Coordinates of C-alpha atoms and ligand atoms in Angstrom, one line a residue:
M26 CA -16.3 10.4 -3.6
H27 CA -17.8 7.5 -1.8
I28 CA -15.0 5.3 0.0
L29 CA -16.4 1.6 0.9
F30 CA -14.7 -0.2 3.6
N31 CA -15.3 -3.4 2.5
R32 CA -12.0 -5.2 2.5
I33 CA -11.1 -7.0 5.3
Q34 CA -7.3 -7.2 6.2
L35 CA -5.9 -9.5 9.3
I36 CA -3.7 -6.6 10.6
A37 CA -1.5 -8.9 12.5
L38 CA 0.0 -10.4 9.2
S39 CA 0.5 -6.9 7.8
L40 CA 1.6 -7.9 4.5
F41 CA 1.1 -5.6 1.5
I42 CA 0.7 -9.0 -0.4
V43 CA -1.9 -10.3 -2.8
L44 CA -0.6 -13.9 -3.2
G45 CA -1.9 -16.7 -4.7
A46 CA -0.8 -19.7 -2.6
M47 CA -3.1 -22.3 -2.4
L48 CA -3.5 -25.6 -0.5
P49 CA -5.3 -28.0 -3.2
V50 CA -7.1 -30.9 -2.3
Q51 CA -5.1 -33.3 -4.1
A52 CA -1.7 -33.7 -3.4
L53 CA 0.7 -30.8 -4.4
K54 CA 2.0 -30.9 -7.7
E55 CA 5.7 -29.7 -8.1
V56 CA 6.2 -26.2 -9.4
K57 CA 8.9 -25.5 -11.7
I58 CA 10.6 -22.3 -11.6
K59 CA 11.1 -21.4 -15.4
D60 CA 13.1 -18.2 -14.9
V61 CA 14.8 -15.9 -12.6
L62 CA 15.2 -12.2 -13.7
F63 CA 16.4 -9.1 -11.5
K64 CA 15.8 -5.7 -13.6
D65 CA 15.2 -2.3 -12.1
T66 CA 15.4 -3.4 -8.4
V67 CA 12.5 -6.2 -9.3
L68 CA 13.0 -9.6 -8.9
T69 CA 10.8 -11.7 -11.0
I70 CA 10.2 -15.4 -10.8
S71 CA 8.4 -17.3 -13.3
H72 CA 6.7 -20.3 -12.3
D73 CA 4.6 -22.9 -14.3
S74 CA 1.7 -23.0 -12.0
Y75 CA -1.4 -21.0 -11.4
G76 CA -2.8 -22.1 -8.1
D77 CA -1.0 -25.2 -6.7
V78 CA 1.9 -23.2 -5.1
K79 CA 2.7 -22.9 -1.4
F80 CA 4.8 -20.0 0.0
K81 CA 6.1 -19.4 3.2
R82 CA 7.7 -16.0 4.3
R83 CA 9.7 -15.0 7.4
I84 CA 11.9 -12.1 8.5
Y85 CA 14.9 -12.6 11.0
E86 CA 16.3 -9.6 12.9
N87 CA 20.0 -10.4 13.1
P88 CA 20.9 -9.7 10.5
P89 CA 18.0 -8.4 8.8
R90 CA 17.1 -10.9 6.2
L91 CA 13.8 -11.8 4.4
V92 CA 13.3 -15.6 3.9
F93 CA 10.5 -16.3 1.5
D94 CA 10.3 -20.4 0.7
I95 CA 8.6 -21.6 -2.6
L96 CA 7.4 -24.8 -1.4
D97 CA 7.2 -27.9 -3.4
A98 CA 9.3 -26.1 -6.2
H99 CA 12.1 -27.3 -8.1
L100 CA 14.7 -24.7 -9.6
G101 CA 17.6 -27.2 -10.2
E102 CA 21.3 -26.6 -10.0
K103 CA 21.1 -22.8 -10.9
S104 CA 21.2 -20.4 -8.3
F105 CA 21.1 -16.7 -8.5
R106 CA 22.7 -13.6 -6.5
F107 CA 21.9 -10.0 -7.4
T108 CA 23.2 -6.9 -6.0
L109 CA 20.9 -4.0 -5.2
P110 CA 21.9 -0.3 -6.0
S111 CA 23.3 1.5 -3.1
N112 CA 20.1 3.8 -2.7
C113 CA 18.2 0.9 -2.0
D114 CA 18.0 -0.2 1.7
V115 CA 18.0 -3.9 0.6
T116 CA 21.4 -5.1 -0.3
E117 CA 21.3 -8.5 -1.8
V118 CA 18.8 -11.1 -2.8
R119 CA 19.7 -14.7 -3.7
V120 CA 17.4 -17.7 -5.0
A121 CA 18.6 -21.1 -5.1
Q122 CA 17.1 -24.4 -4.6
F123 CA 17.0 -25.0 -0.6
D124 CA 16.4 -28.9 -0.4
Q125 CA 14.7 -31.2 -2.4
N126 CA 11.1 -29.7 -2.2
T127 CA 11.7 -25.8 -1.5
V128 CA 13.2 -23.1 -3.2
R129 CA 14.4 -20.3 -1.4
V130 CA 14.6 -16.5 -1.9
V131 CA 16.8 -14.6 0.8
S132 CA 16.8 -10.7 0.8
E133 CA 19.2 -9.0 3.0
A134 CA 18.7 -5.6 4.1
K135 CA 20.4 -2.7 6.2
T136 CA 17.1 -3.0 8.3
V137 CA 14.4 -4.9 9.1
T138 CA 11.8 -2.1 8.0
A139 CA 13.1 -2.2 4.3
L140 CA 12.4 -6.2 4.5
E141 CA 8.7 -5.6 5.7
K142 CA 8.3 -3.0 2.9
V143 CA 9.3 -5.6 0.2
H144 CA 6.0 -6.0 -2.1
I145 CA 5.6 -9.3 -3.1
E146 CA 2.9 -10.0 -5.7
N147 CA 1.7 -13.0 -7.7
I148 CA 0.4 -12.2 -11.3
G149 CA -0.5 -15.0 -13.7
Q150 CA 2.6 -17.4 -13.6
N151 CA 5.1 -14.5 -12.3
L152 CA 6.2 -13.9 -8.6
F153 CA 7.4 -10.4 -8.3
F154 CA 9.7 -8.8 -5.6
K155 CA 9.5 -4.9 -5.5
F156 CA 12.5 -4.1 -3.3
H157 CA 12.5 -0.5 -3.6
V158 CA 9.1 0.8 -2.4
N159 CA 8.5 4.6 -2.0
D160 CA 7.2 5.8 1.3
V161 CA 3.5 7.0 1.6
E162 CA 2.8 10.2 3.1
I163 CA 0.0 10.2 5.8
Q164 CA -2.1 13.1 4.6
D165 CA -4.7 13.4 7.3
V166 CA -4.9 12.2 11.0
A167 CA -8.5 12.8 12.1
F168 CA -10.1 11.8 15.4
E169 CA -14.0 12.2 15.6
N170 CA -16.4 10.2 17.7
G171 CA -13.9 8.0 19.2
S172 CA -12.6 7.0 16.0
L173 CA -9.4 7.6 14.2
R174 CA -9.3 7.8 10.6
I175 CA -5.8 8.0 8.6
V176 CA -5.6 9.1 5.0
A177 CA -2.6 8.3 2.8
S178 CA -0.9 9.3 -0.4
G179 CA -0.7 5.5 -0.9
T180 CA -1.4 2.4 0.3
I181 CA -1.0 1.9 3.8
V182 CA 0.5 -1.0 5.1
P183 CA -0.4 -1.7 8.9
R184 CA 0.8 -4.0 11.5
T185 CA -0.8 -4.0 15.0
I186 CA 0.8 -5.3 18.3
L187 CA -1.2 -5.7 21.4
L188 CA 0.4 -5.2 24.7
N189 CA -0.8 -5.4 28.3
N190 CA -0.1 -3.7 31.7
P191 CA -1.4 -1.3 30.8
E192 CA -3.5 -2.1 27.6
R193 CA -2.2 -0.8 24.8
L194 CA -2.9 -1.2 21.0
V195 CA 0.3 -0.3 19.0
L196 CA -0.4 0.6 15.3
D197 CA 2.8 0.7 12.9
L198 CA 2.3 2.2 9.6
I199 CA 5.2 0.6 7.4
G200 CA 6.6 2.5 4.8
A201 CA 4.8 5.8 5.8
K202 CA 5.9 9.3 6.7
L203 CA 4.0 12.0 8.3
K204 CA 3.4 15.0 6.2
S205 CA 4.1 17.8 9.0
E206 CA 5.1 18.0 12.5
A207 CA 1.6 19.3 13.9
Q208 CA 0.6 15.7 13.1
V209 CA 2.9 14.5 15.8
Q210 CA 0.3 14.8 18.5
K211 CA -1.3 13.3 21.7
I212 CA -5.0 12.9 21.9
T213 CA -7.3 12.6 25.3
N214 CA -10.1 10.5 24.9
G215 CA -11.9 9.7 28.4
E216 CA -9.3 7.5 29.8
E217 CA -7.7 6.7 26.9
V218 CA -4.6 8.3 25.4
I219 CA -3.9 8.2 21.8
R220 CA 0.0 9.2 20.6
V221 CA 0.8 9.7 16.9
G222 CA 4.3 9.8 16.2
R223 CA 7.3 8.3 14.4
F224 CA 8.9 4.9 15.1
D225 CA 11.6 5.5 12.7
N226 CA 12.3 7.3 9.3
S227 CA 9.7 5.2 7.6
I228 CA 7.3 3.8 10.3
V229 CA 4.6 6.1 11.6
R230 CA 3.6 4.6 15.0
I231 CA 0.3 5.1 17.0
V232 CA -0.3 3.9 20.4
F233 CA -3.5 3.8 22.1
T234 CA -3.2 3.5 25.8
G235 CA -6.2 2.6 27.9
P236 CA -8.6 -0.1 29.4
K237 CA -10.5 -0.3 26.1
T238 CA -8.1 -0.3 23.6
H239 CA -7.9 -3.9 23.0
R240 CA -11.7 -4.0 21.7
R241 CA -10.9 -1.5 19.1
E242 CA -11.0 -2.7 15.4
V243 CA -8.8 -1.6 12.6
R244 CA -10.4 -1.6 9.0
I245 CA -8.6 -0.7 5.8
S246 CA -10.7 1.1 2.8
N247 CA -11.0 -0.6 -0.5
N248 CA -8.3 1.2 -2.2
E249 CA -6.1 0.7 0.9
R250 CA -5.4 4.5 1.2
Q251 CA -7.6 5.2 4.5
L252 CA -7.5 3.1 7.6
L253 CA -10.3 3.2 10.3
V254 CA -9.5 2.7 14.0
L255 CA -12.7 2.1 15.2
G256 CA -13.5 2.0 18.7
G257 CA -14.3 2.9 22.4
D258 CA -18.1 2.9 23.0
S259 CA -18.7 5.4 20.5
V260 CA -18.6 3.5 17.1
D261 CA -20.1 5.7 14.8
P262 CA -23.0 3.4 13.3
A263 CA -22.6 5.1 9.8
K264 CA -19.2 4.2 9.7
L265 CA -20.0 0.4 10.9
A266 CA -22.5 0.0 8.2
E267 CA -19.8 0.8 5.5
T268 CA -17.2 -1.7 6.9
N269 CA -16.8 -5.2 7.6
P270 CA -15.5 -6.3 11.0
A271 CA -11.8 -6.8 10.7
K272 CA -11.7 -9.2 13.5
V273 CA -13.9 -11.9 12.1
P274 CA -13.1 -13.0 8.5
N275 CA -15.8 -13.9 6.5
K276 CA -16.4 -17.6 5.9
I277 CA -18.3 -19.5 3.0
T278 CA -21.3 -21.7 4.6
G279 CA -22.3 -23.4 1.4
F280 CA -21.2 -24.5 -2.0
K281 CA -23.3 -26.1 -4.4
I282 CA -24.3 -26.7 -8.0
I283 CA -27.9 -25.1 -8.3
K284 CA -28.3 -25.8 -12.2
D285 CA -26.6 -28.5 -14.2
A286 CA -27.8 -28.3 -17.7
K287 CA -26.2 -29.0 -21.4
D288 CA -25.8 -25.5 -22.0
E289 CA -25.0 -24.0 -18.7
S290 CA -24.0 -24.8 -14.8
V291 CA -24.6 -22.5 -12.2
Y292 CA -22.5 -22.8 -8.8
A293 CA -23.9 -21.0 -5.9
V294 CA -21.1 -19.5 -3.0
E295 CA -23.0 -18.7 0.2
S296 CA -21.1 -16.7 2.9
I297 CA -21.7 -14.8 6.2
R298 CA -21.2 -11.6 4.6
K299 CA -20.9 -10.0 1.2
V300 CA -18.1 -11.2 -0.8
D301 CA -15.4 -9.4 -2.9
Y302 CA -14.0 -11.5 -5.5
K303 CA -11.6 -11.4 -8.4
F304 CA -11.3 -14.1 -11.0
L305 CA -8.8 -15.2 -13.8
K306 CA -9.3 -17.2 -16.8
L307 CA -6.6 -19.4 -17.8
H308 CA -6.0 -21.8 -20.4
N309 CA -4.0 -24.7 -21.3
P310 CA -5.7 -26.4 -19.6
E311 CA -8.6 -24.3 -19.2
R312 CA -9.5 -23.2 -16.1
L313 CA -11.4 -20.5 -14.3
V314 CA -10.1 -19.3 -11.0
V315 CA -12.1 -17.2 -8.6
D316 CA -10.3 -15.7 -5.6
L317 CA -12.9 -14.7 -2.6
I318 CA -11.3 -11.8 -1.1
G319 CA -11.2 -11.6 2.8
V320 CA -12.8 -15.1 3.1
D321 CA -11.1 -17.7 5.3
Y322 CA -11.3 -21.1 4.0
V323 CA -13.1 -23.8 5.7
E324 CA -11.5 -27.0 6.1
G325 CA -14.5 -29.4 5.3
L326 CA -15.4 -27.3 2.4
G327 CA -12.4 -28.5 0.6
S328 CA -13.5 -32.2 0.6
I329 CA -16.9 -31.7 -0.6
Q330 CA -16.8 -33.4 -4.3
L331 CA -19.1 -31.9 -6.7
P332 CA -20.1 -33.9 -9.9
A333 CA -19.0 -32.9 -13.1
T334 CA -21.3 -30.9 -15.2
A335 CA -21.4 -30.3 -19.0
Q336 CA -19.1 -27.4 -18.5
V337 CA -17.2 -28.2 -15.5
E338 CA -14.8 -31.1 -15.0
N339 CA -13.8 -30.6 -11.6
V340 CA -13.8 -28.1 -8.8
R341 CA -10.8 -27.2 -6.3
M342 CA -11.0 -25.1 -3.3
G343 CA -8.1 -23.8 -1.1
L344 CA -6.7 -21.1 0.9
A345 CA -4.6 -18.4 -0.2
T346 CA -2.6 -18.3 2.7
L347 CA -0.4 -15.1 2.9
G348 CA -1.7 -11.6 3.8
S349 CA -5.4 -11.1 4.1
P350 CA -7.5 -14.3 3.8
V351 CA -8.4 -15.4 0.3
T352 CA -10.1 -18.5 -0.5
R353 CA -9.6 -19.8 -4.0
I354 CA -12.0 -21.9 -6.2
V355 CA -10.6 -23.4 -9.4
F356 CA -13.0 -24.5 -11.8
D357 CA -11.3 -27.1 -14.5
L358 CA -13.5 -26.5 -17.7
K359 CA -14.2 -28.6 -20.3
G360 CA -14.4 -26.0 -23.1
K361 CA -12.2 -23.5 -23.8
D362 CA -15.0 -20.9 -25.4
L363 CA -17.1 -21.1 -22.4
L364 CA -18.6 -17.7 -21.2
E365 CA -18.4 -16.9 -17.1
E366 CA -21.3 -14.6 -15.4
F367 CA -20.9 -13.6 -12.0
K368 CA -24.2 -12.4 -10.2
E369 CA -24.5 -11.4 -6.7
M370 CA -27.7 -12.1 -4.6
D371 CA -28.9 -11.6 -0.9
G372 CA -27.1 -8.5 -0.7
G373 CA -23.8 -10.0 -2.1
K374 CA -23.9 -13.0 0.5
T375 CA -24.8 -15.4 -2.2
L376 CA -22.2 -15.2 -5.3
L377 CA -23.8 -17.1 -8.4
I378 CA -21.1 -18.5 -10.8
R379 CA -22.6 -19.5 -14.3
M380 CA -20.5 -21.2 -16.9
L381 CA -22.1 -20.9 -20.0
G382 CA -21.7 -23.4 -23.4
V383 CA -20.8 -21.5 -26.7
G384 CA -23.9 -20.1 -28.5
S385 CA -25.6 -19.2 -25.5
A386 CA -24.3 -15.4 -25.5
D387 CA -27.7 -14.4 -26.2
K388 CA -28.8 -15.4 -23.0
L389 CA -26.2 -13.5 -20.8
Q390 CA -27.6 -10.1 -22.6
A391 CA -30.9 -10.9 -22.3
S392 CA -30.2 -11.2 -18.5
T393 CA -29.0 -8.1 -17.8
E394 CA -31.0 -4.4 -17.9
I395 CA -30.1 -1.9 -20.1
G396 CA -28.4 1.0 -17.9
T397 CA -29.9 4.5 -17.9
S398 CA -27.8 7.1 -18.6
A399 CA -29.6 10.5 -17.2
E400 CA -27.8 13.8 -17.0
K401 CA -24.7 12.7 -19.3
S402 CA -23.2 16.1 -20.9
F403 CA -21.0 16.1 -24.0
G404 CA -17.6 17.4 -23.3
S405 CA -17.1 16.2 -20.2
A406 CA -13.9 14.2 -18.6
V407 CA -13.1 10.5 -20.1
V408 CA -10.7 8.0 -18.4
I409 CA -8.7 6.0 -20.7
D410 CA -6.7 2.9 -18.7
A411 CA -3.9 1.4 -20.4
G412 CA -3.6 -2.2 -19.3
H413 CA -0.5 -3.2 -17.4
G414 CA 2.6 -1.5 -17.0
G415 CA 6.1 -1.4 -15.6
Y416 CA 7.0 -5.1 -14.0
D417 CA 3.5 -6.3 -15.2
Y418 CA 4.1 -6.8 -19.0
G419 CA 0.6 -8.5 -19.8
A420 CA 0.8 -11.2 -22.4
I421 CA 4.2 -11.2 -24.3
Y422 CA 4.1 -12.8 -27.8
G423 CA 6.8 -12.2 -30.7
G424 CA 9.0 -10.0 -28.7
H425 CA 6.0 -7.6 -28.2
N426 CA 4.8 -6.9 -25.0
E427 CA 1.2 -6.0 -24.2
K428 CA 1.8 -3.2 -21.7
D429 CA 3.5 -1.3 -24.6
I430 CA 0.9 -1.8 -27.1
T431 CA -2.0 -0.5 -24.8
L432 CA 0.2 2.4 -23.4
S433 CA 0.4 3.4 -27.3
I434 CA -3.2 3.0 -28.0
A435 CA -4.4 4.7 -25.1
Q436 CA -2.2 7.6 -25.7
K437 CA -3.6 7.8 -29.3
I438 CA -7.3 7.7 -27.8
T439 CA -6.5 10.5 -25.6
G440 CA -5.2 12.5 -28.3
Y441 CA -8.3 12.1 -30.7
L442 CA -10.8 12.8 -27.6
E443 CA -8.8 15.9 -26.6
A444 CA -8.7 16.9 -30.2
A445 CA -12.6 16.9 -30.4
G446 CA -12.7 19.0 -27.0
I447 CA -13.1 16.0 -24.6
K448 CA -10.8 16.2 -21.4
S449 CA -9.4 12.6 -20.9
Y450 CA -7.2 11.3 -18.5
M451 CA -4.8 8.4 -18.1
T452 CA -4.2 6.2 -15.2
R453 CA -0.8 5.8 -16.5
S454 CA 1.0 7.6 -19.1
D455 CA 4.1 5.8 -18.8
D456 CA 5.7 2.5 -18.5
R457 CA 4.9 2.0 -14.8
F458 CA 3.3 -0.4 -12.4
V459 CA -0.4 0.9 -11.4
S460 CA -2.1 -1.5 -9.2
L461 CA -5.8 -2.5 -10.2
A462 CA -7.4 -0.6 -6.7
E463 CA -5.2 2.6 -8.0
R464 CA -6.6 2.6 -11.5
V465 CA -10.4 2.2 -9.9
E466 CA -9.4 5.1 -7.7
V467 CA -8.1 7.5 -10.3
S468 CA -11.6 6.8 -12.1
N469 CA -13.7 7.2 -9.2
S470 CA -11.9 10.1 -8.1
I471 CA -12.5 12.0 -11.5
E472 CA -15.8 11.1 -11.7
P473 CA -15.7 10.8 -15.1
K474 CA -18.4 10.3 -17.9
V475 CA -17.1 6.9 -19.0
F476 CA -14.1 4.8 -18.3
V477 CA -12.3 2.7 -20.9
S478 CA -9.5 0.0 -20.1
V479 CA -7.3 -0.9 -23.2
H480 CA -6.3 -4.7 -23.3
A481 CA -4.9 -7.0 -26.1
N482 CA -5.7 -10.6 -25.7
A483 CA -3.9 -13.8 -25.7
L484 CA -5.2 -17.5 -26.1
V485 CA -2.2 -19.8 -26.5
T486 CA -4.8 -22.6 -27.6
N487 CA -6.2 -21.7 -30.5
P488 CA -3.4 -18.9 -32.4
N489 CA -6.0 -18.8 -35.0
M490 CA -8.6 -16.9 -32.8
E491 CA -8.8 -13.0 -34.0
G492 CA -10.9 -10.2 -33.0
L493 CA -12.7 -8.0 -30.7
Q494 CA -14.0 -8.7 -27.2
T495 CA -15.7 -5.9 -25.6
Y496 CA -16.3 -6.5 -21.9
Y497 CA -18.4 -4.8 -19.4
Y498 CA -19.7 -5.8 -15.8
N499 CA -22.3 -3.0 -14.4
S500 CA -25.6 -2.8 -15.9
N501 CA -24.9 0.8 -16.8
S502 CA -22.4 -0.1 -18.8
L503 CA -24.1 -2.8 -21.5
S504 CA -25.5 0.4 -23.7
F505 CA -22.0 1.6 -23.7
A506 CA -20.7 -1.8 -24.7
N507 CA -22.9 -2.1 -27.5
V508 CA -22.3 1.4 -28.9
M509 CA -18.4 1.1 -28.8
H510 CA -18.3 -2.8 -29.9
K511 CA -20.3 -1.7 -33.1
Q512 CA -18.2 1.2 -33.8
L513 CA -15.1 -0.8 -33.6
L514 CA -16.5 -3.7 -35.9
K515 CA -17.6 -1.1 -38.4
D516 CA -14.5 1.2 -38.5
V517 CA -11.6 -1.3 -38.2
G518 CA -13.5 -4.6 -39.6
M519 CA -12.3 -7.2 -37.3
P520 CA -13.8 -10.6 -36.3
D521 CA -16.7 -10.0 -33.9
Q522 CA -15.8 -11.9 -30.6
R523 CA -19.0 -10.4 -29.1
V524 CA -19.8 -8.1 -25.9
R525 CA -19.3 -10.0 -22.8
K526 CA -19.9 -9.9 -19.3
A527 CA -17.1 -10.5 -16.5
G528 CA -16.2 -8.9 -13.4
F529 CA -12.9 -7.6 -14.3
W530 CA -11.7 -5.6 -11.5
V531 CA -11.2 -2.4 -13.3
V532 CA -15.0 -2.3 -14.7
K533 CA -16.7 -3.9 -11.9
H534 CA -15.5 -1.4 -9.4
T535 CA -15.4 2.2 -11.5
D536 CA -19.1 3.8 -10.7
V537 CA -19.6 5.1 -14.2
P538 CA -20.1 3.2 -17.7
S539 CA -17.0 1.1 -17.8
L540 CA -15.4 -1.1 -20.4
L541 CA -12.5 -3.5 -21.1
L542 CA -11.6 -3.6 -24.3
E543 CA -9.7 -6.5 -25.8
L544 CA -8.6 -5.2 -28.8
G545 CA -7.1 -8.1 -30.6
F546 CA -5.2 -11.4 -30.0
M547 CA -1.3 -11.1 -29.7
T548 CA -1.3 -14.7 -29.9
N549 CA -2.4 -14.4 -33.6
V550 CA 0.6 -13.8 -35.8
E551 CA -1.2 -11.5 -38.1
E552 CA -3.2 -9.7 -35.7
R553 CA -0.1 -9.3 -33.6
K554 CA 1.5 -7.6 -36.4
K555 CA -1.4 -5.4 -36.9
L556 CA -1.6 -4.4 -33.2
T557 CA 2.4 -3.3 -33.1
K558 CA 1.7 -1.1 -36.3
D559 CA 1.2 2.5 -35.9
S560 CA -1.2 3.1 -38.4
Y561 CA -3.5 0.0 -37.3
Q562 CA -3.2 1.5 -33.5
N563 CA -4.0 5.1 -35.0
D564 CA -7.3 2.9 -36.6
L565 CA -8.3 1.4 -33.3
A566 CA -7.7 4.8 -31.5
K567 CA -9.8 6.5 -33.8
A568 CA -12.6 4.1 -33.9
V569 CA -12.4 3.9 -29.7
S570 CA -12.6 7.7 -29.7
R571 CA -15.6 7.6 -32.0
G572 CA -17.3 5.0 -30.0
I573 CA -16.8 7.3 -27.0
I574 CA -18.4 10.4 -28.9
N575 CA -21.4 8.3 -30.1
Y576 CA -22.4 7.1 -26.6
L577 CA -22.0 10.9 -25.1
E578 CA -23.8 12.3 -27.8
G579 CA -26.6 9.6 -27.5
A580 CA -26.8 9.6 -23.9
R581 CA -26.9 13.4 -23.5
Ligands
ZN7 ZN1 -4.8 -7.4 -20.4

């Protein structure tokens, strides 16, 4: 597997957080806290905002506590207090209105380390605090050509400290354990000494001592399981090419409208390096949120006022402040049935964001080439990805969770595939949270013939909307998308909501032909009823398996 080191992390912040905190151009709107829930060592705070939220996170030592403030937020009179089970190092968490504008979440623990490991994530309109995070195992520590490479069994959460007299770089891997005693070692590299050891039970500490240690660069892989400490004078140019410098965050150099037509608006985001991005389509009001990962926000850009187009009312830009830098662009859309297309140009330094009006879907397909499918052999592995899971419920309507529907259908699909003699893997086979990066990593490490992610749709603004949407992103997935879409429409007879191109994380970052299927709308009462029925799930699963088999046969 080829691992790209294209994710920048500002190690000093050492946060394990992907948070959508944003400083909007306009005055902040107050965020309303809708609900506070505590279950299975996970705190869920539901709020009514997608973008315009600010956070502040601090850890105090004596006694150990994590203070997380949600700014310009309102909870009201209510306050909450939860006690964690005794096997958890975090002991208690409290949520309350701290002052007029701040909702404060205070977590107490036996150790500061336990608080550093608290995983905070903002997904949709839910802020999750995961208090019990298992330690990852350091599987490999290798020193070659002056660089140190660390491989772990899970996400690495690094923290770096630079010290003087003598010059030292201290690298702590939080929530990590060494695999064996043999990994405790001392490496001598010219004038430099590198020591690998334990700081405490769940922190691995690596100390570089020597005159050039401050010039080392710490980089983390896209899947966050490998850490590279590049350095000295002997940086391997091949490795450099695979990585982005961690010390200089990417920056936006231009943001403009390059096409403003009746049926299409095109925006160009220019930056100094290739941009990695994620997007989120939000409804009520309609918005497209684009997060530029590892991109520092430039103040002046926020004040650029772009005129409205036929598709876009307004554009806002701000910084997601916690963890690695993320610049967020929010497009306030005029229509709810617009299609989006993302296109990278100039080696990814320019990102084109197209908004297409209804009825121009043909253009989308015409603009992508049909992928080649050489060397496909029938009977090989397939990866089925059940969307959401664990504390990420997906859409919740009528007492049904998307995560349960996706898991059930995914299990049925693998059942049919196995019966047909096709080896299939699932990214999750039970109700657990699996990050998008992990899903992609599972797929890319198996190197299957195809990848299919199973989801159910939701569109609050139009409860009549029903039917199938088949999403793909890379051009090698288009023919698979067409085969699958046709098969599902034929076998299940659902309304055609078209094959669409969109850069969902799991279809964008998987190497093989990949689809994300939205198998019906949970916001449509009738379709929701069907989706929860065993017989209908069987029909869907059968059709999906047929689509996979047809594609593999055709591509053979
Ligand atoms: Zn979903």
